[in-house]
Coordinates of C-alpha atoms and ligand atoms in Angstrom, one line a residue:
X3 CA 67.5 155.4 9.3
X4 CA 64.0 154.2 10.0
X5 CA 62.7 155.0 13.5
X6 CA 61.1 152.0 15.2
X7 CA 58.4 153.4 17.4
X8 CA 58.6 151.7 20.8
X9 CA 55.1 151.4 22.1
X10 CA 56.3 149.4 25.2
X11 CA 58.6 152.3 26.3
X12 CA 56.0 155.0 25.5
X13 CA 53.2 153.1 27.4
X14 CA 55.5 152.6 30.3
X15 CA 56.3 156.3 30.3
X16 CA 52.6 157.2 30.4
X17 CA 51.8 154.7 33.2
X18 CA 54.8 156.1 35.2
X19 CA 53.4 159.6 34.8
X20 CA 50.0 158.5 36.0
X21 CA 51.6 156.6 38.9
X22 CA 53.4 159.7 40.0
X23 CA 50.3 161.8 39.7
X24 CA 48.2 159.4 41.8
X25 CA 50.9 159.2 44.4
X26 CA 51.4 163.0 44.6
X27 CA 47.7 163.9 44.5
X28 CA 46.3 161.1 46.6
X29 CA 43.6 160.7 43.9
X30 CA 41.4 157.6 44.5
X31 CA 40.0 155.7 41.6
X32 CA 38.5 152.3 40.9
X33 CA 37.9 150.6 37.6
X34 CA 35.1 148.0 37.3
X35 CA 36.1 145.3 34.8
X36 CA 33.3 143.0 33.6
X37 CA 34.0 139.8 31.6
X38 CA 31.2 137.5 30.4
X39 CA 32.4 133.9 29.8
X40 CA 36.0 132.7 29.7
X41 CA 37.4 133.5 26.3
X42 CA 41.2 133.0 26.9
X43 CA 42.3 136.1 24.9
X44 CA 39.8 138.3 26.8
X45 CA 41.0 136.8 30.1
X46 CA 44.6 137.9 29.3
X47 CA 43.4 141.4 28.3
X48 CA 41.3 141.8 31.5
X49 CA 44.2 140.5 33.7
X50 CA 46.5 143.1 32.1
X51 CA 44.0 145.9 32.7
X52 CA 43.8 144.9 36.4
X53 CA 47.6 144.8 36.7
X54 CA 47.9 148.2 35.1
X55 CA 45.5 149.6 37.8
X56 CA 47.6 148.1 40.5
X57 CA 50.7 149.5 38.9
X58 CA 49.5 153.1 38.8
X59 CA 48.1 152.8 42.3
X60 CA 44.3 152.7 41.8
X61 CA 41.7 150.0 42.5
X62 CA 40.0 147.5 40.3
X63 CA 36.8 145.5 40.9
X64 CA 36.4 142.4 38.9
X65 CA 33.1 140.9 37.8
X66 CA 33.6 137.5 36.1
X67 CA 30.1 136.5 34.9
X68 CA 29.4 133.0 33.6
X69 CA 28.9 132.4 29.8
X70 CA 25.1 131.9 30.3
X71 CA 24.5 135.3 32.0
X72 CA 21.3 136.9 30.7
X73 CA 21.5 140.3 29.1
X74 CA 19.1 141.7 31.8
X75 CA 21.5 140.6 34.6
X76 CA 24.4 142.3 32.9
X77 CA 22.4 145.5 32.4
X78 CA 21.4 145.3 36.1
X79 CA 25.1 145.1 37.1
X80 CA 25.9 148.1 34.9
X81 CA 23.0 150.0 36.5
X82 CA 24.4 149.2 40.0
X83 CA 27.9 150.3 39.0
X84 CA 26.6 153.5 37.4
X85 CA 25.0 154.4 40.7
X86 CA 28.0 153.4 42.8
X87 CA 30.1 156.4 43.8
X88 CA 33.1 154.3 44.6
X89 CA 33.3 153.2 40.9
X90 CA 34.9 155.7 38.4
X91 CA 35.1 153.7 35.3
X92 CA 33.2 150.7 33.8
X93 CA 34.7 148.4 31.2
X94 CA 32.8 145.6 29.6
X95 CA 35.3 143.4 27.8
X96 CA 34.3 142.7 24.2
X97 CA 33.3 140.5 22.4
X98 CA 30.2 139.5 24.4
X99 CA 28.4 136.2 23.8
X100 CA 26.2 136.3 20.6
X101 CA 22.9 136.5 22.4
X102 CA 23.9 139.7 24.2
X103 CA 23.4 142.9 22.2
X104 CA 26.7 144.8 22.4
X105 CA 25.1 148.2 21.5
X106 CA 22.5 147.9 24.3
X107 CA 25.2 147.1 26.8
X108 CA 27.5 149.9 25.7
X109 CA 24.6 152.4 25.7
X110 CA 23.8 151.5 29.3
X111 CA 27.2 152.6 30.7
X112 CA 27.0 156.1 32.1
X113 CA 28.9 158.4 29.8
X114 CA 30.7 159.8 32.8
X115 CA 32.2 156.3 33.5
X116 CA 32.7 155.3 29.8
X117 CA 36.5 154.8 30.0
X118 CA 36.5 152.8 26.8
X119 CA 35.0 155.8 24.9
X120 CA 32.5 153.5 23.1
X121 CA 29.2 155.3 24.2
X122 CA 27.5 157.3 21.5
X123 CA 27.8 160.4 23.7
X124 CA 31.6 159.9 23.8
X125 CA 31.8 159.4 20.1
X126 CA 29.6 162.4 19.5
X127 CA 31.8 164.6 21.7
X128 CA 34.9 163.4 19.7
X129 CA 33.1 164.2 16.4
X130 CA 32.3 167.8 17.3
X131 CA 35.5 168.5 19.2
X132 CA 34.1 168.5 22.7
X133 CA 35.9 167.1 25.8
X134 CA 35.1 163.5 26.5
X135 CA 36.5 160.0 26.6
X136 CA 38.3 158.8 23.5
X137 CA 38.6 155.1 22.4
X138 CA 41.9 153.9 23.8
X139 CA 43.6 152.4 20.8
X140 CA 43.3 155.4 18.5
X141 CA 44.1 157.8 21.4
X142 CA 47.2 155.7 22.0
X143 CA 48.2 156.0 18.4
X144 CA 48.1 159.8 18.6
X145 CA 50.3 159.6 21.7
X146 CA 52.8 157.3 19.8
X147 CA 53.0 159.8 16.9
X148 CA 53.3 162.9 19.1
X149 CA 55.8 161.4 21.6
X150 CA 57.9 160.3 18.6
X151 CA 58.2 163.9 17.6
X152 CA 56.1 163.5 14.4
X153 CA 53.7 166.3 13.6
X154 CA 50.2 165.6 12.2
X155 CA 49.2 169.1 11.2
X156 CA 48.8 169.5 7.4
X157 CA 49.9 165.9 6.8
X158 CA 48.2 163.5 4.4
X159 CA 46.8 160.8 6.8
X160 CA 45.3 157.6 5.4
X161 CA 43.4 155.2 7.7
X162 CA 42.6 151.7 6.4
X163 CA 39.6 150.3 8.4
X164 CA 36.4 151.9 9.5
X165 CA 35.5 150.1 12.7
X166 CA 33.8 152.0 15.5
X167 CA 36.6 151.1 17.9
X168 CA 39.6 152.0 15.7
X169 CA 39.1 153.3 12.1
X170 CA 36.4 155.9 12.7
X171 CA 37.7 157.5 15.9
X172 CA 41.2 157.4 14.4
X173 CA 40.1 159.4 11.5
X174 CA 38.3 161.9 13.8
X175 CA 41.4 162.3 16.0
X176 CA 43.8 162.9 13.1
X177 CA 41.3 165.5 11.8
X178 CA 41.2 167.1 15.2
X179 CA 45.0 167.4 15.0
X180 CA 44.7 169.2 11.7
X181 CA 45.6 166.2 9.4
X182 CA 44.1 165.8 6.0
X183 CA 42.3 162.5 6.4
X184 CA 41.2 159.7 4.0
X185 CA 39.5 156.6 5.3
X186 CA 39.8 153.5 3.2
X187 CA 38.0 150.1 3.6
X188 CA 37.3 146.8 1.9
X189 CA 35.4 148.4 -1.0
X190 CA 38.0 151.1 -1.7
X191 CA 39.3 151.2 -5.2
X192 CA 42.9 152.0 -5.9
X193 CA 43.9 151.3 -2.3
X194 CA 47.6 151.2 -3.2
X195 CA 47.6 154.6 -4.9
X196 CA 45.8 156.2 -2.0
X197 CA 48.1 154.6 0.6
X198 CA 51.1 155.7 -1.4
X199 CA 50.1 159.4 -0.8
X200 CA 50.1 159.1 2.9
X201 CA 52.6 160.8 5.2
X202 CA 50.9 159.0 8.1
X203 CA 49.4 155.5 7.3
X204 CA 47.3 153.8 10.0
X205 CA 46.6 150.2 9.1
X206 CA 43.7 148.4 10.8
X207 CA 42.4 145.8 8.3
X208 CA 42.8 142.6 10.1
X209 CA 44.8 140.8 7.3
X210 CA 48.2 139.5 8.2
X211 CA 51.2 141.3 6.4
X212 CA 48.9 142.7 3.7
X213 CA 50.7 146.1 3.5
X214 CA 54.0 145.8 1.6
X215 CA 56.5 148.5 0.5
X216 CA 54.3 149.1 -2.7
X217 CA 51.7 150.8 -0.5
X218 CA 54.1 153.1 1.3
X219 CA 55.6 156.4 0.4
X220 CA 59.3 156.9 1.2
X221 CA 59.7 158.4 4.7
X222 CA 56.1 157.8 5.7
X223 CA 55.0 157.0 9.3
X224 CA 53.4 153.6 9.3
X225 CA 51.2 152.5 12.3
X226 CA 50.2 148.9 12.5
X227 CA 47.1 148.1 14.5
X228 CA 46.8 144.4 13.5
X229 CA 47.9 141.4 15.5
X230 CA 47.9 137.9 14.2
X231 CA 49.6 134.6 15.1
X232 CA 51.4 133.0 12.2
X233 CA 51.6 129.3 11.5
X234 CA 55.0 129.2 13.0
X235 CA 53.6 130.6 16.3
X236 CA 55.1 134.1 15.9
X237 CA 53.1 137.4 16.1
X238 CA 52.7 139.7 13.1
X239 CA 50.7 142.7 12.1
X240 CA 48.7 143.9 9.1
X241 CA 51.9 145.4 7.8
X242 CA 54.8 143.3 6.3
X243 CA 57.3 144.8 8.7
X244 CA 60.5 143.5 7.1
X245 CA 59.3 144.5 3.7
X246 CA 58.2 148.0 4.7
X247 CA 60.8 149.0 7.4
X248 CA 63.4 150.4 5.0
X249 CA 61.1 152.6 3.0
X250 CA 59.2 154.0 6.0
X251 CA 60.5 156.9 8.0
X252 CA 59.0 155.5 11.2
X253 CA 57.1 152.3 11.9
X254 CA 55.5 150.5 14.8
X255 CA 56.5 146.8 15.4
X256 CA 54.2 144.0 16.3
X257 CA 54.3 143.1 19.1
X258 CA 55.5 146.2 21.1
X259 CA 53.9 149.0 19.0
X260 CA 50.3 149.9 19.3
X261 CA 49.3 147.0 21.5
X262 CA 50.7 148.2 24.8
X263 CA 49.2 151.7 24.3
X264 CA 45.6 150.6 24.7
X265 CA 45.9 149.8 28.4
X266 CA 48.0 153.0 29.1
X267 CA 45.2 155.1 27.5
X268 CA 42.6 153.2 29.5
X269 CA 44.4 154.3 32.6
X270 CA 44.5 157.9 31.3
X271 CA 40.7 157.7 30.8
X272 CA 40.2 156.3 34.3
X273 CA 42.2 159.1 36.0
X274 CA 40.2 161.6 33.9
X275 CA 36.9 160.0 35.1
X276 CA 38.1 160.1 38.7
X277 CA 38.9 163.8 38.4
X278 CA 35.3 164.5 37.1
X279 CA 34.0 163.6 40.6
X280 CA 36.8 165.1 42.7
Ligands
GUN323 N1 38.1 143.9 23.2 C1 39.2 144.2 22.4 N2 39.6 145.4 22.6 C2 38.8 146.0 23.6 C3 38.8 147.3 24.2 O1 39.6 148.2 23.9 N3 37.8 147.4 25.1 C4 36.9 146.5 25.5 N4 36.0 146.7 26.4 N5 36.9 145.3 24.9 C5 37.9 145.0 23.9

């Protein structure tokens, strides 16, 4: 029987663990959440991040900046929040408007408050196996795999996608957990053959239902990072779930798989940041 990995349940478990820890320890923490403009999808994500803070018993401070905000103003706000001892984590919701340089903004966040794990210092720490903040989606995927009782050590792991937010940190995390890791991308030749070798296949390509049973080894763990709205208004992932579910040993659904984990891991990072200053 294929195991359906329940990201909603696992993320709820993590948030409950944090809620209990906060209640018991009396730890205080506040997340600063910055949104530039009013992109509706970003507003939903930002709202959910603030709700998660409330749920686990920590604070959030919201900065909703107008679309026409100048880069310098955003950088000044980040400087102020970096210097503010009452703020433990700073999150700038992406994407930013075109005229603002994402790299400059990310680099300005103090590495000690980088709860998204996007700062080059955080990425560098991950790369050389030092303690630091890890990008939330790939960190959440590791939790999904481990809490489902699946071991990574010695496994053939294939990651499709090489973005800074998912693919690259995912590969580094699987490697840190002693997996044998291959990273594939849009120029990869023989994608099917490489995927077919995987014991653990992480798919972050951004193309609806592209991965079918032909790409999957019998019994493999299949993790789907994609989320798309189909013409009939339903949500689907990068993996053709119905086609793959009988061949996979374990698989994440969309919705309810990887998605809910990102915010749970953001809360893990926020608590970690608060402990740094305790
Ligand atoms: N936009 C989409 N995903 C994310 C995320 O994990 N963090 C931030 N800051 N922006 C995002």
